[in-house]
Coordinates of C-alpha atoms and ligand atoms in Angstrom, one line a residue:
X236 CA 0.0 0.0 0.0
X237 CA 1.6 3.2 -1.1
X238 CA -0.6 6.0 0.3
X239 CA 0.0 8.7 2.9
X240 CA 2.0 7.5 5.9
X241 CA -0.6 5.8 8.2
X242 CA -0.4 6.4 11.9
X243 CA 1.3 3.5 13.7
X244 CA -2.0 2.6 15.4
X245 CA -3.8 2.1 12.1
X246 CA -1.2 -0.4 10.8
X247 CA -1.2 -2.1 14.2
X248 CA -4.4 -3.8 13.0
X249 CA -3.6 -6.4 10.4
X250 CA -6.2 -6.5 7.6
X251 CA -8.0 -9.8 6.9
X252 CA -7.4 -11.2 10.4
X253 CA -11.0 -11.8 11.2
X254 CA -13.8 -13.7 9.3
X255 CA -16.8 -11.7 8.0
X256 CA -19.7 -12.0 10.4
X257 CA -23.1 -12.5 8.9
X258 CA -25.9 -10.7 10.9
X259 CA -28.6 -13.1 12.1
X260 CA -31.7 -13.5 9.9
X261 CA -35.1 -12.5 11.3
X262 CA -37.8 -14.0 9.2
X263 CA -41.1 -13.1 10.8
X264 CA -44.0 -15.4 10.1
X265 CA -46.5 -14.0 7.6
X266 CA -49.1 -13.6 10.3
X267 CA -50.4 -10.1 10.7
X268 CA -51.5 -10.6 14.3
X269 CA -47.9 -11.2 15.3
X270 CA -45.9 -8.2 16.6
X271 CA -42.2 -8.5 16.1
X272 CA -40.2 -6.9 18.9
X273 CA -36.8 -5.6 18.1
X274 CA -34.8 -4.4 21.1
X275 CA -32.0 -1.9 20.9
X276 CA -29.5 -2.5 23.7
X277 CA -25.9 -1.8 24.7
X278 CA -23.5 -4.6 23.9
X279 CA -19.7 -5.1 23.9
X280 CA -18.3 -6.4 20.5
X281 CA -14.9 -7.0 19.0
X282 CA -14.3 -5.0 15.8
X283 CA -11.0 -6.8 15.3
X284 CA -9.4 -9.6 17.3
X285 CA -6.3 -7.4 18.1
X286 CA -8.6 -4.7 19.7
X287 CA -10.1 -4.4 23.1
X288 CA -13.8 -4.7 23.1
X289 CA -16.0 -1.8 21.8
X290 CA -19.3 -0.7 23.4
X291 CA -22.0 -0.3 20.8
X292 CA -25.8 0.2 20.8
X293 CA -27.3 -2.5 18.6
X294 CA -30.7 -3.9 17.6
X295 CA -31.1 -7.3 19.2
X296 CA -27.6 -6.9 20.5
X297 CA -26.2 -7.5 17.0
X298 CA -23.9 -5.0 15.2
X299 CA -25.2 -4.5 12.5
X300 CA -28.7 -5.4 13.5
X301 CA -30.4 -8.6 12.3
X302 CA -31.3 -8.9 8.6
X303 CA -35.1 -8.8 8.5
X304 CA -36.6 -10.7 5.6
X305 CA -40.2 -10.5 4.3
X306 CA -42.2 -11.3 1.2
X307 CA -43.7 -8.6 -0.9
X308 CA -47.1 -7.7 0.6
X309 CA -46.4 -9.4 3.9
X310 CA -47.7 -6.8 6.4
X311 CA -45.3 -6.6 9.3
X312 CA -45.7 -4.9 12.7
X313 CA -42.6 -4.1 14.6
X314 CA -42.2 -2.8 18.2
X315 CA -38.8 -1.1 18.2
X316 CA -38.1 -1.2 21.9
X317 CA -35.5 1.1 23.5
X318 CA -33.6 -1.0 26.0
X319 CA -30.6 1.3 25.9
X320 CA -28.9 2.6 29.1
X321 CA -25.6 3.9 30.3
X322 CA -23.0 6.2 28.9
X323 CA -23.3 7.4 25.3
X324 CA -21.0 4.9 23.4
X325 CA -19.5 7.5 21.0
X326 CA -16.9 10.1 22.1
X327 CA -17.2 13.2 19.9
X328 CA -14.4 15.7 19.3
X329 CA -13.6 18.5 16.9
X330 CA -10.0 19.1 15.8
X331 CA -8.2 21.7 13.7
X332 CA -7.4 20.8 10.1
X333 CA -4.0 19.5 9.3
X334 CA -1.7 17.5 7.0
X335 CA -2.1 14.5 6.7
X336 CA -5.7 14.9 7.6
X337 CA -6.6 14.1 11.2
X338 CA -9.5 12.1 9.9
X339 CA -7.0 9.6 8.6
X340 CA -5.7 9.0 12.1
X341 CA -7.2 7.4 15.2
X342 CA -7.2 9.2 18.5
X343 CA -8.7 12.5 19.7
X344 CA -5.5 14.5 19.1
X345 CA -5.7 16.0 22.6
X346 CA -9.1 17.5 21.9
X347 CA -11.6 17.5 24.8
X348 CA -14.7 15.4 24.3
X349 CA -17.8 17.5 23.6
X350 CA -19.7 17.4 26.9
X351 CA -23.1 17.8 25.3
X352 CA -22.5 14.5 23.4
X353 CA -21.2 12.7 26.4
X354 CA -24.5 13.7 28.2
X355 CA -26.8 12.5 25.5
X356 CA -29.6 10.3 26.7
X357 CA -30.5 7.1 24.7
X358 CA -33.2 8.8 22.4
X359 CA -33.9 7.0 19.2
X360 CA -36.4 6.6 16.4
X361 CA -36.2 4.0 13.6
X362 CA -36.8 4.7 9.9
X363 CA -37.1 1.9 7.3
X364 CA -35.0 3.5 4.5
X365 CA -36.6 3.0 1.1
X366 CA -39.9 1.6 2.6
X367 CA -43.3 2.7 1.3
X368 CA -44.5 3.4 4.7
X369 CA -47.3 5.6 6.2
X370 CA -46.1 8.8 7.8
X371 CA -47.1 7.5 11.3
X372 CA -44.7 4.6 11.0
X373 CA -41.9 6.3 9.0
X374 CA -39.9 7.4 12.0
X375 CA -40.4 11.2 12.1
X376 CA -37.1 12.5 13.5
X377 CA -38.7 14.4 16.4
X378 CA -40.7 11.4 17.5
X379 CA -37.8 9.8 19.4
X380 CA -38.4 7.2 22.1
X381 CA -36.8 7.0 25.5
X382 CA -35.6 3.9 27.4
X383 CA -38.4 1.6 28.5
X384 CA -40.7 2.8 25.6
X385 CA -41.3 1.3 22.2
X386 CA -42.0 2.8 18.8
X387 CA -44.9 0.9 17.2
X388 CA -44.7 0.6 13.4
X389 CA -46.5 -1.1 10.6
X390 CA -44.7 -1.9 7.3
X391 CA -46.9 -2.9 4.3
X392 CA -44.0 -4.2 2.3
X393 CA -46.0 -3.8 -0.9
X394 CA -43.1 -3.0 -3.1
X395 CA -40.7 -4.7 -5.4
X396 CA -38.0 -7.1 -4.1
X397 CA -34.9 -5.2 -3.0
X398 CA -32.6 -4.5 0.0
X399 CA -33.8 -1.8 2.3
X400 CA -32.2 -0.9 5.5
X401 CA -33.4 0.4 8.9
X402 CA -31.5 2.9 10.9
X403 CA -31.8 5.5 13.6
X404 CA -33.2 8.9 12.4
X405 CA -33.3 11.0 15.6
X406 CA -33.4 14.8 15.1
X407 CA -30.0 16.5 15.3
X408 CA -28.2 13.3 16.4
X409 CA -28.7 10.8 13.6
X410 CA -24.9 10.9 12.7
X411 CA -24.0 10.0 16.3
X412 CA -26.8 7.5 16.9
X413 CA -26.1 5.6 13.6
X414 CA -22.4 5.5 14.6
X415 CA -23.3 3.8 17.9
X416 CA -24.4 0.8 15.7
X417 CA -28.1 1.4 15.2
X418 CA -28.5 0.1 11.6
X419 CA -29.5 -3.2 9.9
X420 CA -30.6 -4.6 6.5
X421 CA -34.2 -5.4 5.5
X422 CA -34.8 -7.7 2.5
X423 CA -38.1 -7.8 0.5
X424 CA -38.6 -10.9 -1.8
X425 CA -41.0 -11.3 -4.6
X426 CA -41.9 -13.8 -7.4
X427 CA -39.9 -11.9 -10.1
X428 CA -36.8 -12.3 -8.0
X429 CA -37.6 -15.9 -7.2
X430 CA -37.9 -16.7 -10.9
X431 CA -34.2 -15.8 -11.4
X432 CA -33.1 -18.5 -9.0
X433 CA -30.2 -16.3 -7.9
X434 CA -27.5 -17.6 -5.5
X435 CA -29.1 -17.9 -2.1
X436 CA -28.5 -19.2 1.4
X437 CA -24.8 -19.2 2.2
X438 CA -24.2 -17.8 -1.3
X439 CA -26.2 -14.6 -0.7
X440 CA -24.2 -12.3 1.6
X441 CA -25.0 -8.9 3.0
X442 CA -22.1 -6.5 2.9
X443 CA -22.8 -3.5 5.2
X444 CA -19.8 -1.1 4.8
X445 CA -19.2 1.6 7.3
X446 CA -16.0 3.5 8.3
X447 CA -15.3 4.2 11.9
X448 CA -12.6 5.9 14.1
X449 CA -11.3 4.7 17.4
X450 CA -9.8 6.5 20.4
X451 CA -6.2 5.8 21.6
X452 CA -4.6 5.7 25.1
X453 CA -1.7 7.7 26.4
X454 CA 0.8 5.4 24.6
X455 CA -1.1 5.6 21.3
X456 CA -2.6 2.1 21.5
X457 CA -6.2 1.7 20.3
X458 CA -8.7 1.5 23.1
X459 CA -11.7 0.2 21.0
X460 CA -13.7 3.3 22.0
X461 CA -15.9 4.7 19.1
X462 CA -14.7 8.2 18.2
X463 CA -16.6 10.8 16.2
X464 CA -13.7 13.0 15.2
X465 CA -14.4 15.7 12.7
X466 CA -12.2 18.4 11.3
X467 CA -13.0 22.1 11.9
X468 CA -13.3 24.3 8.8
X469 CA -14.4 27.5 10.6
X470 CA -14.2 28.5 14.3
X471 CA -16.6 31.4 14.2
X472 CA -19.3 30.4 13.4
X473 CA -18.3 26.9 14.3
X474 CA -18.4 24.5 11.4
X475 CA -16.9 21.0 10.7
X476 CA -16.5 18.6 7.8
X477 CA -18.6 15.5 7.7
X478 CA -17.1 12.4 9.5
X479 CA -14.7 10.0 7.8
X480 CA -12.5 7.5 9.6
X481 CA -9.5 5.3 9.0
X482 CA -11.1 1.9 9.8
X483 CA -13.5 0.3 7.3
X484 CA -15.9 -2.2 8.8
X485 CA -17.9 -4.7 6.9
X486 CA -20.8 -6.2 8.9
X487 CA -19.2 -4.8 12.0
X488 CA -15.7 -6.3 11.5
X489 CA -12.6 -4.2 10.5
X490 CA -11.1 -5.4 7.2
X491 CA -12.6 -8.9 7.4
X492 CA -12.1 -11.9 5.0
X493 CA -14.7 -14.2 3.6
X494 CA -14.0 -17.8 2.4
X495 CA -15.8 -18.3 -0.8
X496 CA -16.2 -21.3 -3.2
X497 CA -15.2 -20.9 -6.8
X498 CA -18.8 -20.2 -7.9
X499 CA -21.4 -17.4 -8.3
X500 CA -22.3 -15.3 -5.2
X501 CA -24.8 -12.6 -4.6
X502 CA -23.8 -9.7 -2.4
X503 CA -26.3 -7.2 -1.0
X504 CA -24.0 -4.2 -0.7
X505 CA -25.0 -1.2 1.5
X506 CA -22.9 1.9 2.2
X507 CA -24.0 2.5 5.9
X508 CA -21.2 5.0 6.4
X509 CA -22.0 8.4 7.9
X510 CA -20.5 10.4 5.0
X511 CA -17.8 8.4 3.1
X512 CA -18.4 7.7 -0.6
X513 CA -16.7 4.5 -1.9
X514 CA -15.5 3.5 -5.3
X515 CA -15.1 -0.2 -4.9
X516 CA -13.0 -2.5 -7.1
X517 CA -11.7 -6.0 -6.9
X518 CA -7.9 -6.5 -7.1
X519 CA -5.7 -9.5 -7.2
X520 CA -2.7 -10.1 -4.8
X521 CA -0.4 -8.0 -6.9
X522 CA -2.9 -5.1 -6.8
X523 CA -4.0 -5.4 -10.5
X524 CA -7.7 -5.1 -11.1
X525 CA -9.8 -8.2 -11.5
X526 CA -12.4 -7.3 -14.2
X527 CA -15.3 -9.0 -15.9
X528 CA -16.4 -11.0 -12.9
X529 CA -18.9 -8.6 -11.2
X530 CA -22.4 -7.6 -12.4
X531 CA -24.9 -5.4 -10.8
X532 CA -28.5 -6.6 -11.1
X533 CA -30.3 -4.3 -8.7
X534 CA -30.2 -0.8 -7.3
X535 CA -31.6 0.8 -4.1
X536 CA -35.3 0.1 -4.9
X537 CA -35.4 -2.9 -7.2
X538 CA -34.0 -5.1 -10.0
X539 CA -32.4 -3.6 -13.1
X540 CA -33.8 -4.8 -16.5
X541 CA -30.5 -6.6 -17.3
X542 CA -27.2 -7.2 -15.5
X543 CA -24.7 -4.3 -15.8
X544 CA -21.0 -5.3 -15.8
X545 CA -19.3 -3.3 -13.1
X546 CA -15.5 -3.0 -12.6
X547 CA -15.9 0.0 -10.3
X548 CA -18.9 0.5 -8.1
X549 CA -19.5 3.9 -6.6
X550 CA -21.7 4.0 -3.6
X551 CA -22.6 7.0 -1.5
X552 CA -24.1 6.7 1.9
X553 CA -27.4 4.8 1.9
X554 CA -27.0 3.6 -1.7
X555 CA -27.3 -0.2 -2.3
X556 CA -26.1 -2.5 -5.0
X557 CA -27.3 -6.0 -5.7
X558 CA -24.1 -7.6 -7.0
X559 CA -23.3 -11.0 -8.6
X560 CA -19.7 -12.1 -8.6
X561 CA -18.4 -15.1 -10.4
X562 CA -15.4 -16.6 -8.5
X563 CA -15.2 -19.7 -10.7
X564 CA -12.2 -18.4 -12.6
X565 CA -10.3 -17.3 -9.4
X566 CA -9.6 -20.7 -7.8
X567 CA -7.1 -20.6 -5.0
X568 CA -6.7 -16.8 -5.2
X569 CA -7.1 -14.1 -2.6
X570 CA -8.9 -11.1 -3.9
X571 CA -9.2 -7.8 -2.2
X572 CA -12.1 -5.4 -2.3
X573 CA -10.6 -1.9 -2.2
X574 CA -11.8 1.7 -2.1
X575 CA -10.1 3.8 -4.8
X576 CA -12.0 7.1 -4.1
X577 CA -10.1 9.2 -1.5
X578 CA -9.3 6.1 0.5
X579 CA -8.4 6.0 4.1
X580 CA -4.7 5.2 4.8
X581 CA -5.6 1.6 4.4
X582 CA -7.7 1.3 1.2
X583 CA -8.8 -2.2 1.9
X584 CA -12.4 -3.0 2.5
X585 CA -12.3 -6.8 2.7
X586 CA -10.8 -9.9 1.2
X587 CA -12.3 -12.9 -0.6
X588 CA -10.4 -16.2 -0.2
X589 CA -11.5 -18.4 -3.1
X590 CA -11.4 -22.2 -2.6
X591 CA -8.9 -24.2 -4.6
X592 CA -11.2 -27.0 -5.7
X593 CA -13.9 -26.7 -8.4
X594 CA -17.5 -26.9 -7.2
X595 CA -20.6 -27.6 -9.2
X596 CA -22.6 -24.5 -9.8
X597 CA -25.8 -24.6 -11.9
X598 CA -26.2 -20.8 -11.9
X599 CA -25.6 -18.9 -15.1
X600 CA -26.0 -15.1 -15.5
X601 CA -29.4 -14.4 -17.0
X602 CA -29.6 -11.9 -19.9
X603 CA -32.7 -10.2 -18.4
X604 CA -33.2 -9.6 -14.6
X605 CA -36.5 -7.7 -14.6
X606 CA -39.2 -7.8 -17.3
X607 CA -41.5 -5.5 -15.2
X608 CA -38.9 -2.6 -15.4
X609 CA -39.7 0.4 -17.5
X610 CA -37.3 3.3 -17.9
X611 CA -38.9 6.6 -17.0
X612 CA -38.1 9.7 -19.1
X613 CA -39.7 13.1 -19.0
X614 CA -41.7 12.2 -22.1
X615 CA -43.3 9.1 -20.6
X616 CA -43.7 10.6 -17.1
X617 CA -47.5 10.5 -16.3
X618 CA -49.3 13.9 -16.6
X619 CA -50.0 16.0 -14.7
X620 CA -47.0 16.0 -12.4
X621 CA -45.5 18.5 -10.0
X622 CA -42.1 20.0 -10.4
X623 CA -40.0 20.8 -7.3
X624 CA -36.7 22.7 -7.2
X625 CA -34.1 22.4 -4.5
X626 CA -30.8 24.2 -4.4
X627 CA -27.8 23.0 -2.4
X628 CA -25.6 25.9 -1.6
X629 CA -21.8 25.9 -1.6
X630 CA -20.2 26.0 1.8
X631 CA -18.9 29.4 2.7
X632 CA -21.3 31.3 0.5
X633 CA -24.2 31.8 2.9
X634 CA -22.8 30.0 5.9
X635 CA -19.8 27.8 6.5
X636 CA -22.1 24.8 6.0
X637 CA -23.9 23.9 2.8
X638 CA -27.6 24.7 3.0
X639 CA -30.6 23.3 1.3
X640 CA -33.0 25.8 -0.2
X641 CA -36.5 25.1 -1.5
X642 CA -37.1 27.3 -4.5
X643 CA -40.3 29.1 -5.5
X644 CA -40.7 30.2 -9.1
X645 CA -41.2 34.0 -9.5
X646 CA -41.3 36.5 -12.5
X647 CA -38.5 38.8 -11.8
X648 CA -35.3 38.4 -9.8
X649 CA -34.6 42.1 -9.4
X650 CA -37.5 42.8 -7.0
X651 CA -37.1 39.7 -4.9
X652 CA -36.1 40.2 -1.3
X653 CA -34.8 36.7 -0.8
X654 CA -31.8 35.2 -2.6
X655 CA -32.6 34.2 -6.1
X656 CA -31.5 31.4 -8.4
X657 CA -31.9 31.9 -12.2
X658 CA -31.7 28.7 -14.2
X659 CA -31.2 28.5 -17.9
X660 CA -31.7 25.0 -19.0
X661 CA -30.5 22.8 -22.0
X662 CA -33.4 24.2 -24.1
X663 CA -32.4 27.8 -23.4
X664 CA -35.5 28.3 -21.2
X665 CA -34.8 30.6 -18.3
X666 CA -36.6 30.3 -15.0
X667 CA -36.3 32.6 -12.0
X668 CA -36.7 31.3 -8.4
X669 CA -36.5 32.7 -5.0
X670 CA -35.5 31.0 -1.8
X671 CA -38.6 29.7 0.0
X672 CA -36.9 27.9 2.9
X673 CA -33.5 27.4 4.5
X674 CA -34.1 25.5 7.7
X675 CA -36.0 22.4 8.8
X676 CA -38.6 24.4 10.7
X677 CA -39.3 27.0 8.0
X678 CA -42.6 27.1 6.2
X679 CA -43.9 23.9 4.7
X680 CA -43.7 24.2 1.0
X681 CA -44.1 20.8 -0.5
X682 CA -47.6 19.4 -0.3
X683 CA -48.1 16.4 -2.6
X684 CA -51.4 14.7 -3.6
X685 CA -51.4 11.0 -2.7
X686 CA -50.3 8.8 -5.7
X687 CA -49.1 11.8 -7.6
X688 CA -46.0 11.7 -9.8
X689 CA -43.5 14.4 -9.3
X690 CA -40.2 15.5 -10.8
X691 CA -37.7 16.9 -8.3
X692 CA -34.7 18.9 -9.5
X693 CA -31.7 19.1 -7.2
X694 CA -29.2 21.8 -8.2
X695 CA -25.8 21.7 -6.4
X696 CA -24.4 25.2 -6.6
X697 CA -20.8 24.1 -5.9
X698 CA -20.1 22.0 -2.8
X699 CA -19.3 18.4 -2.0
X700 CA -21.3 15.6 -3.6
X701 CA -24.7 15.4 -1.7
X702 CA -26.5 12.0 -1.9
X703 CA -30.1 13.2 -1.8
X704 CA -32.7 10.8 -0.4
X705 CA -36.5 11.2 -0.5
X706 CA -38.7 9.2 1.9
X707 CA -41.8 7.2 0.7
X708 CA -41.1 7.3 -3.0
X709 CA -38.9 5.4 -5.3
X710 CA -37.6 7.3 -8.3
X711 CA -35.6 7.2 -11.4
X712 CA -33.0 9.7 -12.4
X713 CA -34.1 11.4 -15.6
X714 CA -30.8 13.2 -16.2
X715 CA -27.7 14.6 -14.7
X716 CA -26.7 17.9 -16.3
X717 CA -23.7 20.2 -15.7
X718 CA -24.2 23.9 -15.0
X719 CA -22.0 26.9 -14.8
X720 CA -22.8 28.7 -11.6
X721 CA -22.0 32.3 -10.8
X722 CA -22.9 34.3 -7.8
X723 CA -23.2 38.0 -7.2
X724 CA -24.5 40.1 -4.4
X725 CA -26.8 43.0 -5.4
X726 CA -26.6 46.5 -3.9
X727 CA -29.1 45.5 -1.2
X728 CA -26.8 42.6 -0.1
X729 CA -29.1 40.0 -1.6
X730 CA -27.5 37.0 -3.2
X731 CA -28.2 36.4 -6.9
X732 CA -27.2 33.1 -8.4
X733 CA -27.1 32.3 -12.1
X734 CA -26.9 28.7 -13.3
X735 CA -26.6 28.0 -17.0
X736 CA -26.6 24.6 -18.7
X737 CA -23.1 23.7 -19.8
X738 CA -23.4 20.1 -21.0
X739 CA -25.1 16.8 -20.4
X740 CA -23.4 14.9 -17.7
X741 CA -23.7 11.1 -17.3
X742 CA -25.7 8.7 -15.3
X743 CA -23.8 5.5 -14.7
X744 CA -25.6 2.5 -16.2
X745 CA -26.2 1.3 -12.6
X746 CA -27.9 4.7 -11.8
X747 CA -30.6 4.1 -14.4
X748 CA -32.7 1.8 -12.1
X749 CA -35.1 2.4 -9.3
X750 CA -33.5 4.4 -6.6
X751 CA -34.2 6.3 -3.4
X752 CA -30.8 8.1 -3.1
X753 CA -29.0 9.9 -5.8
X754 CA -25.6 11.6 -5.9
X755 CA -25.7 15.3 -6.9
X756 CA -22.2 16.6 -7.6
X757 CA -20.9 20.2 -7.7
X758 CA -22.4 22.2 -10.6
X759 CA -24.9 19.4 -11.3
X760 CA -28.6 19.5 -11.8
X761 CA -30.0 16.1 -11.2
X762 CA -33.7 15.5 -12.0
X763 CA -35.5 12.5 -10.6
X764 CA -39.1 11.4 -11.0
X765 CA -41.2 9.2 -8.8
X766 CA -44.7 8.4 -7.6
X767 CA -45.7 9.3 -4.0
X768 CA -47.6 6.1 -3.5
X769 CA -48.3 3.7 -0.7
X770 CA -48.6 6.0 2.2
X771 CA -49.7 9.4 3.4
X772 CA -48.5 11.7 6.2
X773 CA -45.5 13.9 7.0
X774 CA -42.1 12.8 5.7
X775 CA -38.6 14.2 5.2
X776 CA -36.1 14.4 2.4
X777 CA -32.5 15.1 3.1
X778 CA -28.8 14.8 2.2
X779 CA -27.7 11.4 3.4
X780 CA -24.3 12.6 4.6
X781 CA -25.5 12.2 8.1
X782 CA -23.6 15.2 9.4
X783 CA -25.2 17.4 6.7
X784 CA -28.6 16.0 7.6
X785 CA -28.1 16.9 11.2
X786 CA -26.8 20.3 10.3
X787 CA -30.0 21.3 8.5
X788 CA -30.0 19.7 5.0
X789 CA -33.3 18.1 5.8
X790 CA -36.8 19.4 5.1
X791 CA -40.4 18.1 5.6
X792 CA -43.0 17.3 3.0
X793 CA -46.6 16.2 3.3
X794 CA -48.6 13.7 1.3
X795 CA -52.4 13.7 1.6
X796 CA -55.3 12.2 -0.5
X797 CA -56.2 14.7 -3.2
X798 CA -59.7 15.1 -2.0
X799 CA -58.5 16.0 1.5
X800 CA -56.0 18.4 0.2
X801 CA -58.7 20.2 -1.8
X802 CA -60.4 21.1 1.5
X803 CA -57.2 22.1 3.3
X804 CA -56.9 25.9 3.1
X805 CA -53.2 25.8 3.6
X806 CA -52.6 23.5 0.7
X807 CA -53.9 25.7 -2.1
X808 CA -51.1 26.9 -4.3
X809 CA -48.6 24.5 -2.8
X810 CA -49.4 21.2 -4.4
X811 CA -48.5 21.7 -8.0
X812 CA -45.0 23.0 -7.5
Ligands
C2O213 CU1 -31.6 6.5 5.4 CU2 -34.1 9.7 6.0 O1 -32.9 8.1 5.7
CU214 CU1 -42.6 17.8 -16.2
CU215 CU1 -24.7 16.9 1.9

């Protein structure tokens, strides 16, 4: 490994020492009268056999939580019980920037732990990410539950086979609570998936990837204590970068290995990191890429129409990939899965040790994986449909943090008293918008009629990549366009942004499926379309960099039956975007 000099403590952990753990499977009976109880509780685990034990908070005492598996349409009621107690299991510190980056190193760098984090009570609420769930069961961030109480939820599971995940969503502290260990996978099965006879049982493996940092003792040895160390970018007003850490865990083990047979496997890959984006590739012992063995057959919210060959797989936080890997040509080899996008000092994610002896494998890669799939474009998007516009501001322009602005279309920028964004699109059409919200508790703008189709446009005015996630719906990305952005301040001190189309960007082939989270890079306008079907109530959408979500890049929206909305005096003028 020839990257920046890793701190001694990082290299004191030898990669591929511990086997991959598989979270236990919870397969509730298809009996709606049954209530599944899932208890979140403190538990001591070992992230690596050379480490002291680590205190985590985990569903059913398993880190990550058990994989819950249901059939499509199988109604499931869950009581998420808060059995947490004791000290908050994550120490939080902020440190000044430096070279090499402090986020590549373990240890708190002499910074004092933030006392408000140390004093946090166990207050948690569970969201089923990607689920078509009624608002009352969706895990509204402010509806946290305290120890001894339970959050009662009902999941209809009336949606296509895919891998969802459940995780904490508590207001202002999601990044910390998820880091304690409160996350797990949730699989929905359906007949279309069954008909493919994909690798299953021991040959279908969840890979839940999450980076972590650990504290050190006086002599620099790793203590096992979870550490949320973030780098300051501004002292006044205080602002920090999102968390990244030097240790990559898969299913709760740092740099594990998995013994595989030389045959096809199915991996349900989830990026459960707070904020790190991975570009994953398989490499051989000598570090050269192993290509032509991996195919993606599904995205966040369902199967792709046909397998997509992937030699590099980019996954932002919350994105999932349904992957098939053929190890039959790799007998006796040790392959590494590595991160090639701004990797930690150790780029390794995990290792696959392929058995030496051939095994019989009846599976062959199908040419089609979903016949029910239709690609959505703006021309076949059902009419009428609402249009929403959301701008993601560059850090340092309005505040040291990026902000999320809902935009409201107006006639003329010059008379607007709020900041304006003028967008000239690929057809040369110019639209003028003014800022309609900046913070979570500002005016509710997005009211959506139940079952309606909508197109949401996310415009990144020049900041980091924001993986944008919308609750309730599943969507397809219509396009990713590049824009030239310029910002001026008018004589009254009001910000005027101009964004002009500068070229068609690309959607990766594996982004052309059903998704619930989409990456929006700097200067990009990403348009997605989806139907707000299968639930009503109050929901959120947000950036899935959990630190951004907690810092205000989250907003509410409401879905109500059309006939109800017609009688709601507050809804008029809101629901058509
Ligand atoms: Cu992964 Cu709002 O959630
Ligand atoms: Cu339209
Ligand atoms: Cu963000």
